[in-house]
mmCIF file of C-alpha atoms in Angstrom:
data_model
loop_
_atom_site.group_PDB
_atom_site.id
_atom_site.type_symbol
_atom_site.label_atom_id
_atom_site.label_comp_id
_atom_site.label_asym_id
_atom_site.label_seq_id
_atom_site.Cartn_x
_atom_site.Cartn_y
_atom_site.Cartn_z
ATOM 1 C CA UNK A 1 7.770 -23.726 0.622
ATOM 2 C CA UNK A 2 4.683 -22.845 -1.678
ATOM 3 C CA UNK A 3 1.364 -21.932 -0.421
ATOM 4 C CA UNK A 4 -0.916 -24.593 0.311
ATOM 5 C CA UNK A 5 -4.081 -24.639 -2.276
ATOM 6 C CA UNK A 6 -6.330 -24.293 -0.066
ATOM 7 C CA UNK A 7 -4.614 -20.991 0.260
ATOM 8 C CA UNK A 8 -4.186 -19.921 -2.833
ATOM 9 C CA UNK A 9 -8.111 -20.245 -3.565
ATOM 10 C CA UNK A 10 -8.458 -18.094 -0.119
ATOM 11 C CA UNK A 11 -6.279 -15.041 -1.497
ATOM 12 C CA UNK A 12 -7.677 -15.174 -4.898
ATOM 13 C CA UNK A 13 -11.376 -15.127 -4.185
ATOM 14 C CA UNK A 14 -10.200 -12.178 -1.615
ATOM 15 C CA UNK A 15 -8.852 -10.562 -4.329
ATOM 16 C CA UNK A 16 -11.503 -11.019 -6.710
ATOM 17 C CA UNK A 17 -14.213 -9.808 -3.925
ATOM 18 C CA UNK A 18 -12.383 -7.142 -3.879
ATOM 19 C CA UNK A 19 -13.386 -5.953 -7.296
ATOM 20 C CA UNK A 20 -16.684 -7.027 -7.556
ATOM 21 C CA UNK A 21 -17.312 -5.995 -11.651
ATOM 22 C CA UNK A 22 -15.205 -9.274 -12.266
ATOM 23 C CA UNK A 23 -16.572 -11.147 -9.984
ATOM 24 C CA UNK A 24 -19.381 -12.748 -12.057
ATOM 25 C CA UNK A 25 -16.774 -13.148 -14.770
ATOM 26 C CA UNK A 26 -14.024 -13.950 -13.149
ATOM 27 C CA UNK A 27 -16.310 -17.145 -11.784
ATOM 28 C CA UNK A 28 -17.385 -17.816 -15.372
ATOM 29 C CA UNK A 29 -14.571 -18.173 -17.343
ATOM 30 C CA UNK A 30 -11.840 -20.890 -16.029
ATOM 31 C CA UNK A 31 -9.386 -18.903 -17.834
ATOM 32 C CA UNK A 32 -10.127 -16.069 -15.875
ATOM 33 C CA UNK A 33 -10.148 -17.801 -12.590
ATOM 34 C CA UNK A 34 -6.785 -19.285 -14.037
ATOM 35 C CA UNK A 35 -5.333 -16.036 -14.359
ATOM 36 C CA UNK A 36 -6.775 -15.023 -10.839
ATOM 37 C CA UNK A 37 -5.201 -18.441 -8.912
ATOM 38 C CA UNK A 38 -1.596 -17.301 -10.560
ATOM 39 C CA UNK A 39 -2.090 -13.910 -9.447
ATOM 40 C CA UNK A 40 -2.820 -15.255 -6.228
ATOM 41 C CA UNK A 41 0.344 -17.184 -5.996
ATOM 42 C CA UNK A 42 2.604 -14.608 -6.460
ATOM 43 C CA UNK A 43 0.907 -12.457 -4.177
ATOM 44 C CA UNK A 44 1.057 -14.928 -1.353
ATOM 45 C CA UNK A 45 5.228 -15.369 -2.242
ATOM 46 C CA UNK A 46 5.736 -11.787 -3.047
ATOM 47 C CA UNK A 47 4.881 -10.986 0.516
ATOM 48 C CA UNK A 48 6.013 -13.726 2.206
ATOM 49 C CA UNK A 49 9.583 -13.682 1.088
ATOM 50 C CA UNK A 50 9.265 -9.691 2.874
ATOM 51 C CA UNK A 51 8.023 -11.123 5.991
ATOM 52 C CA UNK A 52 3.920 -10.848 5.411
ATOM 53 C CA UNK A 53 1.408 -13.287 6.036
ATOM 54 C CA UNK A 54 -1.657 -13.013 4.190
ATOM 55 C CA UNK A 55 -5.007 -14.041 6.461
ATOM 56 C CA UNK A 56 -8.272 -14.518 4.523
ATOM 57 C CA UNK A 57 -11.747 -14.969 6.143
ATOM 58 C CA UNK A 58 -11.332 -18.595 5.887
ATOM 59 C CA UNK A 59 -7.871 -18.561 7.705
ATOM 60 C CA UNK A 60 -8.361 -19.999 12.063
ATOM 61 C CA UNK A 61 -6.432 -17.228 12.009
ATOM 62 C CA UNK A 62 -8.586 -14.414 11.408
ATOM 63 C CA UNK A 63 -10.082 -12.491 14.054
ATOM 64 C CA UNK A 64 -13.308 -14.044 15.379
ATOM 65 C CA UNK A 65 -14.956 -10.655 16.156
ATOM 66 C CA UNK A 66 -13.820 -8.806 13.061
ATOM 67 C CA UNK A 67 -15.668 -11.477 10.597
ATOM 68 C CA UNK A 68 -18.783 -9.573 12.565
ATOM 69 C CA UNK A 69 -18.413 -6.293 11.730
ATOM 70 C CA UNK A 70 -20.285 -4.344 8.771
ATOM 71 C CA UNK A 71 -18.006 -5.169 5.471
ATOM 72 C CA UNK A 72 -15.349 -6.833 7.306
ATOM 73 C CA UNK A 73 -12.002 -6.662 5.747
ATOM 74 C CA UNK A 74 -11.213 -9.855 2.677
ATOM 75 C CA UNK A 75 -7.861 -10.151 3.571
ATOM 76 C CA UNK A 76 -5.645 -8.598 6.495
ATOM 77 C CA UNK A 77 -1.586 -8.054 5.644
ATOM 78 C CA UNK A 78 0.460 -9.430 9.003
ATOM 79 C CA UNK A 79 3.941 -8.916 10.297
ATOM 80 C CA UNK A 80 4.736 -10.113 14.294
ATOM 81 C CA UNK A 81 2.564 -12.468 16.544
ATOM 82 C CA UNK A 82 -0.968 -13.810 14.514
ATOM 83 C CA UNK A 83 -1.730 -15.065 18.109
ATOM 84 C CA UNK A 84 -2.879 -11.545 19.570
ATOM 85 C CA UNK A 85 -5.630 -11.873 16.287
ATOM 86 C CA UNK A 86 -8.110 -13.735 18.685
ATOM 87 C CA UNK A 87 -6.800 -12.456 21.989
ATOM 88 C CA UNK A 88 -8.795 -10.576 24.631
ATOM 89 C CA UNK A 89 -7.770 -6.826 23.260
ATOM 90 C CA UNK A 90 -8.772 -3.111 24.012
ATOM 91 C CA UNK A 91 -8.425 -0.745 21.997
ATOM 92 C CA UNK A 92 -6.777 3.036 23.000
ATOM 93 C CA UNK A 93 -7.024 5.642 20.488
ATOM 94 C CA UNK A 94 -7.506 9.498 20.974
ATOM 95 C CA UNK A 95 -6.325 12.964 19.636
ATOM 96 C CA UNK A 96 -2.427 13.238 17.841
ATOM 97 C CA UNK A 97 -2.260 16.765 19.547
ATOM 98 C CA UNK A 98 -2.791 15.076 23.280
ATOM 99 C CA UNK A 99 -2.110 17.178 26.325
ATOM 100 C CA UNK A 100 0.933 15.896 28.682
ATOM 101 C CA UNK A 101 -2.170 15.046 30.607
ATOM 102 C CA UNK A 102 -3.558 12.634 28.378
ATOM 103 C CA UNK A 103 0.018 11.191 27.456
ATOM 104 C CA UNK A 104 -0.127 10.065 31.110
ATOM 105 C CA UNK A 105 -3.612 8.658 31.011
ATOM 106 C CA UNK A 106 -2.757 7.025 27.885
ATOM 107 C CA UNK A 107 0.480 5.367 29.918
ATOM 108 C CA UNK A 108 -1.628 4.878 32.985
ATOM 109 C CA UNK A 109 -4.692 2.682 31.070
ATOM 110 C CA UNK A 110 -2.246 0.725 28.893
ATOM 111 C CA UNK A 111 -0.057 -0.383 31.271
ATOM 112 C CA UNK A 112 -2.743 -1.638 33.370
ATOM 113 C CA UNK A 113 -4.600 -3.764 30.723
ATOM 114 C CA UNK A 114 -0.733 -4.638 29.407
ATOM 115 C CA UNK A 115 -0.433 -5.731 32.722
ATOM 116 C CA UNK A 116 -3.723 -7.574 32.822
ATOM 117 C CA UNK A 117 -2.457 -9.552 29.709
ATOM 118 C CA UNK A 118 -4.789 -8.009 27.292
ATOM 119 C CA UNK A 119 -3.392 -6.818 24.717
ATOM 120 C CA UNK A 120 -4.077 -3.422 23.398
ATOM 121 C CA UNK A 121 -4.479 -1.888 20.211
ATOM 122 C CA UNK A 122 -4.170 1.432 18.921
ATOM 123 C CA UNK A 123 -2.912 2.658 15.199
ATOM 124 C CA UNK A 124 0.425 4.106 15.429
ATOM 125 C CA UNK A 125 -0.393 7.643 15.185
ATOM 126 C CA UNK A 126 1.293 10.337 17.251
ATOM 127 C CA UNK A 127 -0.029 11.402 20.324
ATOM 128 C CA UNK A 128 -2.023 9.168 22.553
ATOM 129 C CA UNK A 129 -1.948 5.939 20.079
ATOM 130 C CA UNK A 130 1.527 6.004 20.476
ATOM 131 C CA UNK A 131 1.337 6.632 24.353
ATOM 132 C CA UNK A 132 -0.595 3.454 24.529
ATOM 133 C CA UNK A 133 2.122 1.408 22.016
ATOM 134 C CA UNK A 134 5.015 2.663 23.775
ATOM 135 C CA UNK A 135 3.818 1.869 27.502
ATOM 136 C CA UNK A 136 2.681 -1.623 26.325
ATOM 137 C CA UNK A 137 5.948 -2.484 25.467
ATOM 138 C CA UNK A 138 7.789 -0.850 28.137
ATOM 139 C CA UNK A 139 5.595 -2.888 30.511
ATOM 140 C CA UNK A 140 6.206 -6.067 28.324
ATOM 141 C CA UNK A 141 2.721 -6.387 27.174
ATOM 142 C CA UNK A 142 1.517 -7.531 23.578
ATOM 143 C CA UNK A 143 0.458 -4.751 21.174
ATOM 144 C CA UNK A 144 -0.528 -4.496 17.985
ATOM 145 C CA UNK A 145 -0.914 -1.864 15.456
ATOM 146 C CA UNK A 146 -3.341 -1.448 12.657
ATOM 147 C CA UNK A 147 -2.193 1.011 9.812
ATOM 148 C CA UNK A 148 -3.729 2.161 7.204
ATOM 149 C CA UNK A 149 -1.565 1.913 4.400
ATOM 150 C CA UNK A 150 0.727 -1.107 3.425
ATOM 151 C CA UNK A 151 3.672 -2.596 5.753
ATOM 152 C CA UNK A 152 6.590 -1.627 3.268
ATOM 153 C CA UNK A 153 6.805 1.973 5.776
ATOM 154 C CA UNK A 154 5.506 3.111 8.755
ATOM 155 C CA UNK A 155 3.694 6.970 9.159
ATOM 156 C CA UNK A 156 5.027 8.970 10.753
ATOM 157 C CA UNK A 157 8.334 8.603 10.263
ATOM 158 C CA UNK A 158 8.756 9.444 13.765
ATOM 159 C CA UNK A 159 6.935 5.995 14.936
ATOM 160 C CA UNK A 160 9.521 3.963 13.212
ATOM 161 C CA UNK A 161 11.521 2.946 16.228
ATOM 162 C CA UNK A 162 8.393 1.998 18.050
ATOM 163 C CA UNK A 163 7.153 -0.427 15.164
ATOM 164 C CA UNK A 164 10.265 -2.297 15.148
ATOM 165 C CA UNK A 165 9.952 -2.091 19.469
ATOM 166 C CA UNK A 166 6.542 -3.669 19.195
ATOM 167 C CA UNK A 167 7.524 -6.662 17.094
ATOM 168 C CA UNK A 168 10.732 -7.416 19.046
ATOM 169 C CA UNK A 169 8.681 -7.410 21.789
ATOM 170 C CA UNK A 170 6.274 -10.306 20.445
ATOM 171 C CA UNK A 171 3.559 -7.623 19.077
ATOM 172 C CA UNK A 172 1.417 -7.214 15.698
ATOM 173 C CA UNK A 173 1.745 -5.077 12.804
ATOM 174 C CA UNK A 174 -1.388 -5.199 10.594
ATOM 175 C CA UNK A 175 -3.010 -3.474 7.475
ATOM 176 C CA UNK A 176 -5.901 -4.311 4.667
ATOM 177 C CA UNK A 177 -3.926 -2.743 2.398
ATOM 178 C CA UNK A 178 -0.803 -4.846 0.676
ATOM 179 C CA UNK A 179 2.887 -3.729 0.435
ATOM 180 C CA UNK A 180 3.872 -0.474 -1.523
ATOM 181 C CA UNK A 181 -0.145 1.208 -1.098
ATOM 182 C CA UNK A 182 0.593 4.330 -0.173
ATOM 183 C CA UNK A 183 -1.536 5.918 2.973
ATOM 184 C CA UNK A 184 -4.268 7.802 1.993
ATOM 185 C CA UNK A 185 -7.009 10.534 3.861
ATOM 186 C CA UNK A 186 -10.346 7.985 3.817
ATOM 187 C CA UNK A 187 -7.938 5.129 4.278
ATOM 188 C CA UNK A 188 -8.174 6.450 8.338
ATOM 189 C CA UNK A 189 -11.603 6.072 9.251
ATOM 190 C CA UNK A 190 -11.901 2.518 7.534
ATOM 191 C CA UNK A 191 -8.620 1.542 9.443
ATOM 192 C CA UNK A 192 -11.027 2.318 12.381
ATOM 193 C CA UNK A 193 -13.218 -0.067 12.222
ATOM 194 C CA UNK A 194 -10.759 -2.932 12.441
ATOM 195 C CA UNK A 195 -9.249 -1.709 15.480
ATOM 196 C CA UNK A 196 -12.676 -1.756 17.059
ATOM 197 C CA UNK A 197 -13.319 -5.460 15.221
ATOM 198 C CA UNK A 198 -10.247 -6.740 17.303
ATOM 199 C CA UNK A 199 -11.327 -5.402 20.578
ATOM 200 C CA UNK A 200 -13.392 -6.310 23.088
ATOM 201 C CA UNK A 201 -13.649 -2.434 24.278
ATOM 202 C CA UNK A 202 -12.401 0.944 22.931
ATOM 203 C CA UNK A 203 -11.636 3.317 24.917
ATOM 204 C CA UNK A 204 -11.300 6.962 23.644
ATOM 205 C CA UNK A 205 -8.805 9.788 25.482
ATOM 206 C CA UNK A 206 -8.593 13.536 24.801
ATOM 207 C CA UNK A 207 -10.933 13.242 21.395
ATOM 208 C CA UNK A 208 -12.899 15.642 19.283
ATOM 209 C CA UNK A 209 -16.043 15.230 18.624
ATOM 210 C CA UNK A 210 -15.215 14.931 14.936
ATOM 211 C CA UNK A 211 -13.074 12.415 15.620
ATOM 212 C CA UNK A 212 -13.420 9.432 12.880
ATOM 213 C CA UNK A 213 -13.552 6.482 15.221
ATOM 214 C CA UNK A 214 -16.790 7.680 16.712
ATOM 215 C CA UNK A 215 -18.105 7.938 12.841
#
């Protein structure tokens, strides 16, 4: 089933936003725009037939308190349940090196609010993100994940098993970046800001005070 147009004009102003020195042109010249609507289309099938929704700004679907944040993300790259996008979330995110301590703190808080049916949102790292992902799901609560790189892998490698655990179990796997973009250092502390855009409350275990999510 193609796109609906509606759509297409969504994804393709997305994409043109997101390189603004065409913009101006790219509204100018109905060739252009042409060109952009096409490209559009077979970004919306490309990763659709590999299991991605696209969400633009325009979508019902996009998160209500993400459109508020500074510089919001144009378009957000979706595998698992789009219902958690609006749902009452918190956030659980700390150090990768986290103490056996903070493991079980990480368990502890995240199977409460799983339990609470908010869902909770971390970003797939090791250490206490993945605490918080893997005692969501244990307890049958939703999840999702927000990575920073596209949904054709998952980093680390080691977090594999618990991607494909949190969208068996009904969660969300989501990214700003499309399939095959390769994770990148100052991809992190951008990927921050949209877990704090899709929850209500962060809440930070075992951090430095470097840490990017508090930049």
């Amino acid at each position: 089933m193609n796109p609906p147009t509606s759509k297409i004009f969504a994804v393709a102003h997305a994409l043109a936003m997101q390189n603004t020195s065409c913009v101006h042109q790219t509204f100018q010249q109905s060739e252009t725009w042409q060109m952009h609507l096409n490209h559009a289309f077979g970004h919306i099938k490309f990763h659709a037939d590999k299991g991605i929704q696209l969400i633009t700004t325009s979508d019902l679907q996009y998160p209500r308190e993400l459109a508020k944040i500074p510089n919001p993300p144009k378009l957000l790259y979706a595998m698992g349940n789009l219902d958690l996008l609006n749902s009452r979330a918190v956030a659980i995110i700390g150090a990768r090196k986290a103490s056996h301590h903070g493991h079980a703190i990480a368990a502890k808080v995240s199977t409460f609010f799983s339990n609470s049916n908010i869902t909770v949102v971390s970003g797939l790292a090791l250490g206490i993100d993945a605490a918080a992902h893997q005692a969501c799901v244990a307890s049958k609560g939703s999840t999702i994940a927000v990575l920073a790189h596209g949904l054709h892998q998952i980093t680390p490698k080691q977090n594999v098993h618990l991607a494909e655990n949190i969208l068996s179990n009904g969660g969300l796997l989501i990214s700003e970046h499309p399939f095959g973009v390769e994770p990148k250092r100052h991809f992190y502390p951008k990927r921050n800001r949209i877990q704090v855009g899709l929850s209500d409350v962060s809440i930070i275990i075992e951090s430095t005070l470097n840490l990017s999510f508090l930049k």
